[in-house]
Amino acid sequence: MNKINDIFKDKNLKLTPQRYAIYKFLKSVKTHPSAEMIYNELKQDYPTMSLATVYKTLKTLIELNLVQELNVGEDNFRYDANVDIHPHIICLNCGKVDDIENTNFDNLKKDVLSYTDYDVLSYKLYFYGICSECKKGR
Amino acid sequence: MNKINDIFKDKNLKLTPQRYAIYKFLKSVKTHPSAEMIYNELKQDYPTMSLATVYKTLKTLIELNLVQELNVGEDNFRYDANVDIHPHIICLNCGKVDDIENTNFDNLKKDVLSYTDYDVLSYKLYFYGICSECKKGR
DNA sequence: CTGTGTGCAAAGCATTTGCAAAATA
DNA sequence: TATTTTGCAAATGCTTTGCACACAG
């Protein structure tokens, strides 16, 4: 995790323990947590950290393109330290957010370019369904 | 617009002038307005209507599958009376939300099915870029 | 040392809710 | 007439902000 160190130095930002912990946690996890979830998790190791710091740090990390924000359709945002464009799938039953991996939608952007007069810069794909655990439990 | 009349009758819901106006307005417009935008627009013809009624009506229309909610990544929701699954494109400069028409992403859902163990029920596609008006104005 | 970041509490905003009055079927 | 819906205001919940103190560089 040297990358973040250099990026922060580059921008004359301070890499505080809180910032490092939030990024490291997001990197280590595939659950796409909300700010509140991150806060509750890190409270154990950083009991004095406030929710406001989590929000401020997330905003900073997004500006540095180290984290992306997901809008799955809940009342809050989810965060993902994998900033590559990749689709997500949300369980309509338990609310879990998963990556869809190994897919290749590179051609999608090209397709869209031919249907619109926008300059297309990026995209977000959200799929909705029922996860395997929720399917079992019925 | 007989459809809405029958659907409301079916569910023993009352088709009030406010509800009808909100649906008719959404049907007539391609701008994917927010609740506030709808409210401001209809205030002219329905000066006593409240924002709360707009929200309540939108919720009802969504439950009836007459309207879909869009999560373009702003701090509020947008609404679309075209409930067919279709991609949207958002101008990062002016915030405009457009439909992408004539596209066919039917195969997309099938692709995803092969990459996930979810039952895939629906999906939302959001593209981001710069619209032609904003491109000109530079 | 100096300026940036943290933590707290308060503020902001979109959305929801409770309830009495009004309107629909 | 019996419910449902409206409109108002207050409440809610997520996120942001202001500010004094603490801390990283």
mmCIF file of C-alpha atoms (C1' of nucleotides) in Angstrom:
data_model
loop_
_atom_site.group_PDB
_atom_site.id
_atom_site.type_symbol
_atom_site.label_atom_id
_atom_site.label_comp_id
_atom_site.label_asym_id
_atom_site.label_seq_id
_atom_site.Cartn_x
_atom_site.Cartn_y
_atom_site.Cartn_z
ATOM 1 C CA MET A 1 0.000 0.000 0.000
ATOM 2 C CA ASN A 2 2.666 2.458 -1.067
ATOM 3 C CA LYS A 3 0.482 3.962 -3.735
ATOM 4 C CA ILE A 4 -1.696 5.893 -1.304
ATOM 5 C CA ASN A 5 1.374 7.212 0.511
ATOM 6 C CA ASP A 6 2.797 8.700 -2.668
ATOM 7 C CA ILE A 7 -0.525 10.050 -3.879
ATOM 8 C CA PHE A 8 -1.106 11.869 -0.615
ATOM 9 C CA LYS A 9 2.418 13.251 -0.611
ATOM 10 C CA ASP A 10 1.931 14.424 -4.166
ATOM 11 C CA LYS A 11 -1.114 16.460 -3.240
ATOM 12 C CA ASN A 12 0.355 17.710 0.027
ATOM 13 C CA LEU A 13 -2.303 15.868 1.957
ATOM 14 C CA LYS A 14 -1.616 14.278 5.300
ATOM 15 C CA LEU A 15 -1.918 10.551 5.559
ATOM 16 C CA THR A 16 -3.399 10.304 9.011
ATOM 17 C CA PRO A 17 -4.071 6.995 10.766
ATOM 18 C CA GLN A 18 -7.812 7.501 10.212
ATOM 19 C CA ARG A 19 -7.412 8.039 6.483
ATOM 20 C CA TYR A 20 -5.098 5.106 6.138
ATOM 21 C CA ALA A 21 -7.388 2.845 8.131
ATOM 22 C CA ILE A 22 -10.447 3.764 6.078
ATOM 23 C CA TYR A 23 -8.690 3.108 2.804
ATOM 24 C CA LYS A 24 -7.113 -0.115 4.037
ATOM 25 C CA PHE A 25 -10.457 -1.349 5.310
ATOM 26 C CA LEU A 26 -12.184 -0.587 2.032
ATOM 27 C CA LYS A 27 -9.415 -2.339 0.129
ATOM 28 C CA SER A 28 -9.734 -5.434 2.293
ATOM 29 C CA VAL A 29 -13.452 -5.858 1.969
ATOM 30 C CA LYS A 30 -15.821 -6.884 -0.806
ATOM 31 C CA THR A 31 -19.017 -5.792 0.874
ATOM 32 C CA HIS A 32 -19.214 -2.230 -0.475
ATOM 33 C CA PRO A 33 -19.984 -0.743 2.924
ATOM 34 C CA SER A 34 -21.775 2.509 3.626
ATOM 35 C CA ALA A 35 -20.120 5.294 5.626
ATOM 36 C CA GLU A 36 -21.943 4.137 8.725
ATOM 37 C CA MET A 37 -20.763 0.548 8.254
ATOM 38 C CA ILE A 38 -17.164 1.730 7.892
ATOM 39 C CA TYR A 39 -17.535 3.856 11.000
ATOM 40 C CA ASN A 40 -18.956 1.019 13.077
ATOM 41 C CA GLU A 41 -16.220 -1.323 11.940
ATOM 42 C CA LEU A 42 -13.300 1.030 12.612
ATOM 43 C CA LYS A 43 -14.703 2.337 15.891
ATOM 44 C CA GLN A 44 -13.239 -0.763 17.500
ATOM 45 C CA ASP A 45 -9.658 0.132 16.622
ATOM 46 C CA TYR A 46 -10.142 3.903 16.548
ATOM 47 C CA PRO A 47 -12.638 4.624 19.316
ATOM 48 C CA THR A 48 -12.277 8.388 19.047
ATOM 49 C CA MET A 49 -12.910 8.578 15.312
ATOM 50 C CA SER A 50 -16.070 10.366 14.309
ATOM 51 C CA LEU A 51 -18.529 9.678 11.521
ATOM 52 C CA ALA A 52 -17.763 13.123 10.106
ATOM 53 C CA THR A 53 -14.163 12.082 9.611
ATOM 54 C CA VAL A 54 -15.301 9.012 7.713
ATOM 55 C CA TYR A 55 -17.373 11.191 5.378
ATOM 56 C CA LYS A 56 -14.600 13.735 4.914
ATOM 57 C CA THR A 57 -12.052 11.020 4.221
ATOM 58 C CA LEU A 58 -14.316 9.281 1.728
ATOM 59 C CA LYS A 59 -14.782 12.563 -0.099
ATOM 60 C CA THR A 60 -11.001 13.012 -0.240
ATOM 61 C CA LEU A 61 -10.436 9.448 -1.441
ATOM 62 C CA ILE A 62 -13.037 9.905 -4.178
ATOM 63 C CA GLU A 63 -11.360 13.100 -5.352
ATOM 64 C CA LEU A 64 -8.061 11.224 -5.516
ATOM 65 C CA ASN A 65 -9.786 8.485 -7.489
ATOM 66 C CA LEU A 66 -8.862 5.904 -4.895
ATOM 67 C CA VAL A 67 -12.475 5.069 -4.119
ATOM 68 C CA GLN A 68 -15.719 5.130 -6.044
ATOM 69 C CA GLU A 69 -19.192 5.882 -4.761
ATOM 70 C CA LEU A 70 -22.085 3.548 -5.556
ATOM 71 C CA ASN A 71 -25.734 4.501 -5.788
ATOM 72 C CA VAL A 72 -27.481 1.225 -5.525
ATOM 73 C CA GLY A 73 -30.863 2.799 -4.863
ATOM 74 C CA GLU A 74 -30.823 2.807 -1.106
ATOM 75 C CA ASP A 75 -31.104 5.912 0.971
ATOM 76 C CA ASN A 76 -27.340 6.039 1.419
ATOM 77 C CA PHE A 77 -24.160 5.588 -0.596
ATOM 78 C CA ARG A 78 -21.876 2.580 -0.739
ATOM 79 C CA TYR A 79 -18.126 2.767 -1.288
ATOM 80 C CA ASP A 80 -15.738 0.620 -3.317
ATOM 81 C CA ALA A 81 -11.950 0.815 -3.321
ATOM 82 C CA ASN A 82 -11.890 -0.916 -6.683
ATOM 83 C CA VAL A 83 -12.107 2.099 -8.976
ATOM 84 C CA ASP A 84 -12.133 0.109 -12.197
ATOM 85 C CA ILE A 85 -15.464 0.331 -13.941
ATOM 86 C CA HIS A 86 -17.264 -2.896 -13.181
ATOM 87 C CA PRO A 87 -20.892 -3.912 -12.731
ATOM 88 C CA HIS A 88 -22.514 -4.507 -9.369
ATOM 89 C CA ILE A 89 -25.419 -6.679 -8.387
ATOM 90 C CA ILE A 90 -27.702 -5.958 -5.458
ATOM 91 C CA CYS A 91 -29.785 -8.542 -3.637
ATOM 92 C CA LEU A 92 -33.339 -7.259 -3.419
ATOM 93 C CA ASN A 93 -33.928 -9.446 -0.385
ATOM 94 C CA CYS A 94 -30.920 -8.885 1.916
ATOM 95 C CA GLY A 95 -29.447 -5.718 0.397
ATOM 96 C CA LYS A 96 -26.018 -7.224 -0.191
ATOM 97 C CA VAL A 97 -23.939 -5.594 -2.939
ATOM 98 C CA ASP A 98 -21.584 -7.821 -4.955
ATOM 99 C CA ASP A 99 -19.178 -7.271 -7.799
ATOM 100 C CA ILE A 100 -19.840 -9.003 -11.052
ATOM 101 C CA GLU A 101 -16.442 -10.255 -12.032
ATOM 102 C CA ASN A 102 -14.820 -11.562 -15.172
ATOM 103 C CA THR A 103 -17.241 -9.712 -17.354
ATOM 104 C CA ASN A 104 -16.155 -7.610 -20.252
ATOM 105 C CA PHE A 105 -18.369 -4.704 -21.166
ATOM 106 C CA ASP A 106 -15.794 -2.722 -23.072
ATOM 107 C CA ASN A 107 -17.920 -2.965 -26.171
ATOM 108 C CA LEU A 108 -20.866 -1.484 -24.283
ATOM 109 C CA LYS A 109 -19.416 1.993 -24.212
ATOM 110 C CA LYS A 110 -18.698 1.812 -27.914
ATOM 111 C CA ASP A 111 -22.256 0.683 -28.606
ATOM 112 C CA VAL A 112 -23.627 3.605 -26.682
ATOM 113 C CA LEU A 113 -21.396 6.072 -28.507
ATOM 114 C CA SER A 114 -23.155 5.167 -31.728
ATOM 115 C CA TYR A 115 -26.590 5.827 -30.206
ATOM 116 C CA THR A 116 -25.981 9.183 -28.592
ATOM 117 C CA ASP A 117 -24.380 12.501 -29.410
ATOM 118 C CA TYR A 118 -22.826 12.724 -25.960
ATOM 119 C CA ASP A 119 -19.137 12.275 -25.359
ATOM 120 C CA VAL A 120 -19.343 9.170 -23.193
ATOM 121 C CA LEU A 121 -16.837 9.240 -20.353
ATOM 122 C CA SER A 122 -17.909 6.523 -17.951
ATOM 123 C CA TYR A 123 -20.777 4.355 -16.909
ATOM 124 C CA LYS A 124 -22.318 2.451 -14.046
ATOM 125 C CA LEU A 125 -24.148 -0.836 -14.280
ATOM 126 C CA TYR A 126 -26.429 -2.058 -11.519
ATOM 127 C CA PHE A 127 -28.176 -5.403 -11.653
ATOM 128 C CA TYR A 128 -30.874 -6.428 -9.190
ATOM 129 C CA GLY A 129 -31.847 -9.899 -8.142
ATOM 130 C CA ILE A 130 -31.817 -12.525 -5.417
ATOM 131 C CA CYS A 131 -28.509 -13.867 -4.120
ATOM 132 C CA SER A 132 -27.832 -17.559 -3.669
ATOM 133 C CA GLU A 133 -28.093 -17.421 0.140
ATOM 134 C CA CYS A 134 -31.499 -15.786 -0.037
ATOM 135 C CA LYS A 135 -32.626 -18.304 -2.655
ATOM 136 C CA LYS A 136 -31.730 -21.169 -0.306
ATOM 137 C CA GLY A 137 -33.462 -19.698 2.687
ATOM 138 C CA ARG A 138 -36.973 -20.085 1.294
ATOM 139 C CA MET B 1 -54.688 7.641 -20.828
ATOM 140 C CA ASN B 2 -57.263 5.046 -19.900
ATOM 141 C CA LYS B 3 -54.720 2.657 -18.557
ATOM 142 C CA ILE B 4 -54.106 4.589 -15.366
ATOM 143 C CA ASN B 5 -57.839 4.932 -14.763
ATOM 144 C CA ASP B 6 -58.347 1.166 -14.878
ATOM 145 C CA ILE B 7 -55.269 0.407 -12.840
ATOM 146 C CA PHE B 8 -56.365 2.734 -10.069
ATOM 147 C CA LYS B 9 -59.901 1.325 -10.125
ATOM 148 C CA ASP B 10 -58.462 -2.177 -9.912
ATOM 149 C CA LYS B 11 -56.558 -1.373 -6.749
ATOM 150 C CA ASN B 12 -59.387 0.680 -5.225
ATOM 151 C CA LEU B 13 -57.222 3.777 -5.356
ATOM 152 C CA LYS B 14 -58.650 7.190 -6.043
ATOM 153 C CA LEU B 15 -57.546 8.947 -9.158
ATOM 154 C CA THR B 16 -57.379 12.478 -7.810
ATOM 155 C CA PRO B 17 -56.574 15.489 -9.996
ATOM 156 C CA GLN B 18 -53.165 15.721 -8.367
ATOM 157 C CA ARG B 19 -52.303 12.110 -9.101
ATOM 158 C CA TYR B 20 -53.515 12.374 -12.637
ATOM 159 C CA ALA B 21 -51.618 15.588 -13.240
ATOM 160 C CA ILE B 22 -48.365 14.168 -11.921
ATOM 161 C CA TYR B 23 -48.617 11.092 -14.092
ATOM 162 C CA LYS B 24 -49.666 13.058 -17.168
ATOM 163 C CA PHE B 25 -46.812 15.497 -16.666
ATOM 164 C CA LEU B 26 -44.265 12.722 -16.320
ATOM 165 C CA LYS B 27 -45.646 11.043 -19.436
ATOM 166 C CA SER B 28 -45.369 14.262 -21.423
ATOM 167 C CA VAL B 29 -41.801 15.033 -20.553
ATOM 168 C CA LYS B 30 -38.414 13.557 -21.431
ATOM 169 C CA THR B 31 -36.431 15.446 -18.810
ATOM 170 C CA HIS B 32 -36.656 12.882 -15.977
ATOM 171 C CA PRO B 33 -37.541 15.494 -13.373
ATOM 172 C CA SER B 34 -36.994 15.282 -9.638
ATOM 173 C CA ALA B 35 -39.885 15.548 -7.177
ATOM 174 C CA GLU B 36 -39.088 19.204 -6.651
ATOM 175 C CA MET B 37 -39.090 19.900 -10.386
ATOM 176 C CA ILE B 38 -42.478 18.229 -10.744
ATOM 177 C CA TYR B 39 -43.791 20.241 -7.835
ATOM 178 C CA ASN B 40 -42.571 23.541 -9.224
ATOM 179 C CA GLU B 41 -44.024 22.778 -12.613
ATOM 180 C CA LEU B 42 -47.469 21.731 -11.397
ATOM 181 C CA LYS B 43 -47.719 24.467 -8.786
ATOM 182 C CA GLN B 44 -48.831 26.745 -11.573
ATOM 183 C CA ASP B 45 -51.957 24.725 -12.339
ATOM 184 C CA TYR B 46 -52.425 23.304 -8.834
ATOM 185 C CA PRO B 47 -51.365 26.095 -6.495
ATOM 186 C CA THR B 48 -52.528 24.308 -3.365
ATOM 187 C CA MET B 49 -50.681 21.079 -4.065
ATOM 188 C CA SER B 50 -47.909 20.258 -1.631
ATOM 189 C CA LEU B 51 -44.527 18.666 -2.144
ATOM 190 C CA ALA B 52 -45.571 15.874 0.216
ATOM 191 C CA THR B 53 -48.380 14.960 -2.162
ATOM 192 C CA VAL B 54 -45.892 14.754 -5.014
ATOM 193 C CA TYR B 55 -43.748 12.353 -3.020
ATOM 194 C CA LYS B 56 -46.715 10.271 -1.912
ATOM 195 C CA THR B 57 -48.063 10.074 -5.438
ATOM 196 C CA LEU B 58 -44.699 9.108 -6.878
ATOM 197 C CA LYS B 59 -44.448 6.316 -4.346
ATOM 198 C CA THR B 60 -47.899 5.086 -5.359
ATOM 199 C CA LEU B 61 -47.071 5.271 -9.074
ATOM 200 C CA ILE B 62 -43.872 3.308 -8.522
ATOM 201 C CA GLU B 63 -45.756 0.602 -6.630
ATOM 202 C CA LEU B 64 -48.186 0.380 -9.541
ATOM 203 C CA ASN B 65 -45.241 0.121 -11.910
ATOM 204 C CA LEU B 66 -46.367 3.209 -13.795
ATOM 205 C CA VAL B 67 -43.201 5.116 -12.995
ATOM 206 C CA GLN B 68 -39.590 4.193 -12.313
ATOM 207 C CA GLU B 69 -37.125 5.893 -10.040
ATOM 208 C CA LEU B 70 -33.662 6.825 -11.304
ATOM 209 C CA ASN B 71 -30.508 7.068 -9.236
ATOM 210 C CA VAL B 72 -28.247 9.101 -11.403
ATOM 211 C CA GLY B 73 -25.837 9.909 -8.580
ATOM 212 C CA GLU B 74 -27.236 13.228 -7.500
ATOM 213 C CA ASP B 75 -28.509 13.921 -4.030
ATOM 214 C CA ASN B 76 -32.081 13.341 -5.147
ATOM 215 C CA PHE B 77 -34.097 10.929 -7.278
ATOM 216 C CA ARG B 78 -35.351 11.417 -10.812
ATOM 217 C CA TYR B 79 -38.567 9.934 -12.175
ATOM 218 C CA ASP B 80 -39.437 8.379 -15.521
ATOM 219 C CA ALA B 81 -42.898 7.363 -16.723
ATOM 220 C CA ASN B 82 -41.298 5.043 -19.244
ATOM 221 C CA VAL B 83 -41.019 1.886 -17.158
ATOM 222 C CA ASP B 84 -39.317 -0.189 -19.828
ATOM 223 C CA ILE B 85 -35.740 -0.985 -18.894
ATOM 224 C CA HIS B 86 -33.600 1.393 -20.908
ATOM 225 C CA PRO B 87 -30.258 3.099 -20.384
ATOM 226 C CA HIS B 88 -29.883 6.726 -19.345
ATOM 227 C CA ILE B 89 -27.101 9.159 -19.955
ATOM 228 C CA ILE B 90 -26.292 12.051 -17.658
ATOM 229 C CA CYS B 91 -24.435 15.187 -18.698
ATOM 230 C CA LEU B 92 -21.657 15.792 -16.201
ATOM 231 C CA ASN B 93 -21.683 19.461 -17.092
ATOM 232 C CA CYS B 94 -25.354 20.527 -17.022
ATOM 233 C CA GLY B 95 -26.906 17.591 -15.170
ATOM 234 C CA LYS B 96 -29.397 16.789 -17.911
ATOM 235 C CA VAL B 97 -30.680 13.200 -17.986
ATOM 236 C CA ASP B 98 -31.501 11.692 -21.392
ATOM 237 C CA ASP B 99 -32.759 8.341 -22.576
ATOM 238 C CA ILE B 100 -30.546 6.279 -24.811
ATOM 239 C CA GLU B 101 -32.917 5.026 -27.436
ATOM 240 C CA ASN B 102 -32.885 2.313 -30.052
ATOM 241 C CA THR B 103 -30.374 0.311 -28.116
ATOM 242 C CA ASN B 104 -30.759 -3.354 -27.489
ATOM 243 C CA PHE B 105 -29.201 -4.702 -24.323
ATOM 244 C CA ASP B 106 -31.320 -7.817 -24.081
ATOM 245 C CA ASN B 107 -28.238 -9.957 -24.281
ATOM 246 C CA LEU B 108 -26.682 -8.082 -21.368
ATOM 247 C CA LYS B 109 -28.910 -9.717 -18.778
ATOM 248 C CA LYS B 110 -28.134 -13.132 -20.215
ATOM 249 C CA ASP B 111 -24.409 -12.375 -20.106
ATOM 250 C CA VAL B 112 -24.659 -11.422 -16.478
ATOM 251 C CA LEU B 113 -26.620 -14.541 -15.600
ATOM 252 C CA SER B 114 -23.642 -16.613 -16.652
ATOM 253 C CA TYR B 115 -21.285 -14.649 -14.405
ATOM 254 C CA THR B 116 -23.294 -14.634 -11.186
ATOM 255 C CA ASP B 117 -25.252 -17.032 -9.035
ATOM 256 C CA TYR B 118 -27.961 -14.452 -8.435
ATOM 257 C CA ASP B 119 -31.374 -14.676 -10.013
ATOM 258 C CA VAL B 120 -31.194 -11.515 -12.085
ATOM 259 C CA LEU B 121 -34.495 -9.673 -12.146
ATOM 260 C CA SER B 122 -33.724 -6.236 -13.536
ATOM 261 C CA TYR B 123 -30.971 -3.778 -14.144
ATOM 262 C CA LYS B 124 -30.139 -0.112 -14.506
ATOM 263 C CA LEU B 125 -27.575 1.381 -16.848
ATOM 264 C CA TYR B 126 -26.229 4.877 -16.349
ATOM 265 C CA PHE B 127 -23.767 6.480 -18.723
ATOM 266 C CA TYR B 128 -21.974 9.722 -17.976
ATOM 267 C CA GLY B 129 -20.600 12.238 -20.419
ATOM 268 C CA ILE B 130 -20.954 15.654 -22.004
ATOM 269 C CA CYS B 131 -24.067 16.484 -24.019
ATOM 270 C CA SER B 132 -23.900 18.130 -27.436
ATOM 271 C CA GLU B 133 -25.095 21.522 -26.141
ATOM 272 C CA CYS B 134 -22.382 21.600 -23.509
ATOM 273 C CA LYS B 135 -19.795 20.511 -26.060
ATOM 274 C CA LYS B 136 -20.716 23.484 -28.255
ATOM 275 C CA GLY B 137 -20.598 25.993 -25.464
ATOM 276 C CA ARG B 138 -16.869 25.791 -24.921
ATOM 277 C "C1'" DC C 1 5.968 25.925 13.632
ATOM 278 C "C1'" DT C 2 2.345 26.158 10.393
ATOM 279 C "C1'" DG C 3 -1.248 24.628 8.176
ATOM 280 C "C1'" DT C 4 -4.153 20.680 7.674
ATOM 281 C "C1'" DG C 5 -7.192 17.199 9.800
ATOM 282 C "C1'" DT C 6 -10.086 15.638 13.586
ATOM 283 C "C1'" DG C 7 -14.091 15.462 16.457
ATOM 284 C "C1'" DC C 8 -18.027 17.455 18.155
ATOM 285 C "C1'" DA C 9 -22.367 19.513 17.636
ATOM 286 C "C1'" DA C 10 -25.274 21.944 14.809
ATOM 287 C "C1'" DA C 11 -27.052 22.754 10.222
ATOM 288 C "C1'" DG C 12 -28.810 21.275 5.620
ATOM 289 C "C1'" DC C 13 -31.630 18.837 2.480
ATOM 290 C "C1'" DA C 14 -34.373 15.328 0.417
ATOM 291 C "C1'" DT C 15 -37.821 12.469 1.827
ATOM 292 C "C1'" DT C 16 -41.300 10.583 5.107
ATOM 293 C "C1'" DT C 17 -44.853 10.749 8.553
ATOM 294 C "C1'" DG C 18 -48.871 12.143 11.618
ATOM 295 C "C1'" DC C 19 -53.005 14.168 11.648
ATOM 296 C "C1'" DA C 20 -57.081 17.039 10.856
ATOM 297 C "C1'" DA C 21 -59.699 18.688 7.048
ATOM 298 C "C1'" DA C 22 -61.218 17.889 2.343
ATOM 299 C "C1'" DA C 23 -62.434 15.209 -1.488
ATOM 300 C "C1'" DT C 24 -63.441 10.856 -3.911
ATOM 301 C "C1'" DA C 25 -66.155 6.806 -5.141
ATOM 302 C "C1'" DT D 1 -71.375 8.279 3.844
ATOM 303 C "C1'" DA D 2 -67.162 5.823 4.499
ATOM 304 C "C1'" DT D 3 -62.624 5.896 3.221
ATOM 305 C "C1'" DT D 4 -58.904 7.565 1.109
ATOM 306 C "C1'" DT D 5 -56.136 11.471 0.047
ATOM 307 C "C1'" DT D 6 -54.500 16.019 0.711
ATOM 308 C "C1'" DG D 7 -51.741 19.629 2.781
ATOM 309 C "C1'" DC D 8 -49.368 21.323 6.484
ATOM 310 C "C1'" DA D 9 -45.779 21.045 9.718
ATOM 311 C "C1'" DA D 10 -42.852 18.378 12.233
ATOM 312 C "C1'" DA D 11 -39.759 14.507 12.143
ATOM 313 C "C1'" DT D 12 -36.268 11.582 10.161
ATOM 314 C "C1'" DG D 13 -31.912 10.073 8.409
ATOM 315 C "C1'" DC D 14 -27.899 10.774 5.633
ATOM 316 C "C1'" DT D 15 -24.464 13.953 4.734
ATOM 317 C "C1'" DT D 16 -22.112 18.426 5.272
ATOM 318 C "C1'" DT D 17 -20.268 22.289 7.777
ATOM 319 C "C1'" DG D 18 -18.102 25.464 11.341
ATOM 320 C "C1'" DC D 19 -14.971 25.787 14.674
ATOM 321 C "C1'" DA D 20 -11.564 24.965 18.392
ATOM 322 C "C1'" DC D 21 -8.118 21.826 19.442
ATOM 323 C "C1'" DA D 22 -4.740 18.300 18.038
ATOM 324 C "C1'" DC D 23 -1.483 16.608 15.058
ATOM 325 C "C1'" DA D 24 1.465 15.613 10.796
ATOM 326 C "C1'" DG D 25 5.004 17.264 8.029
#
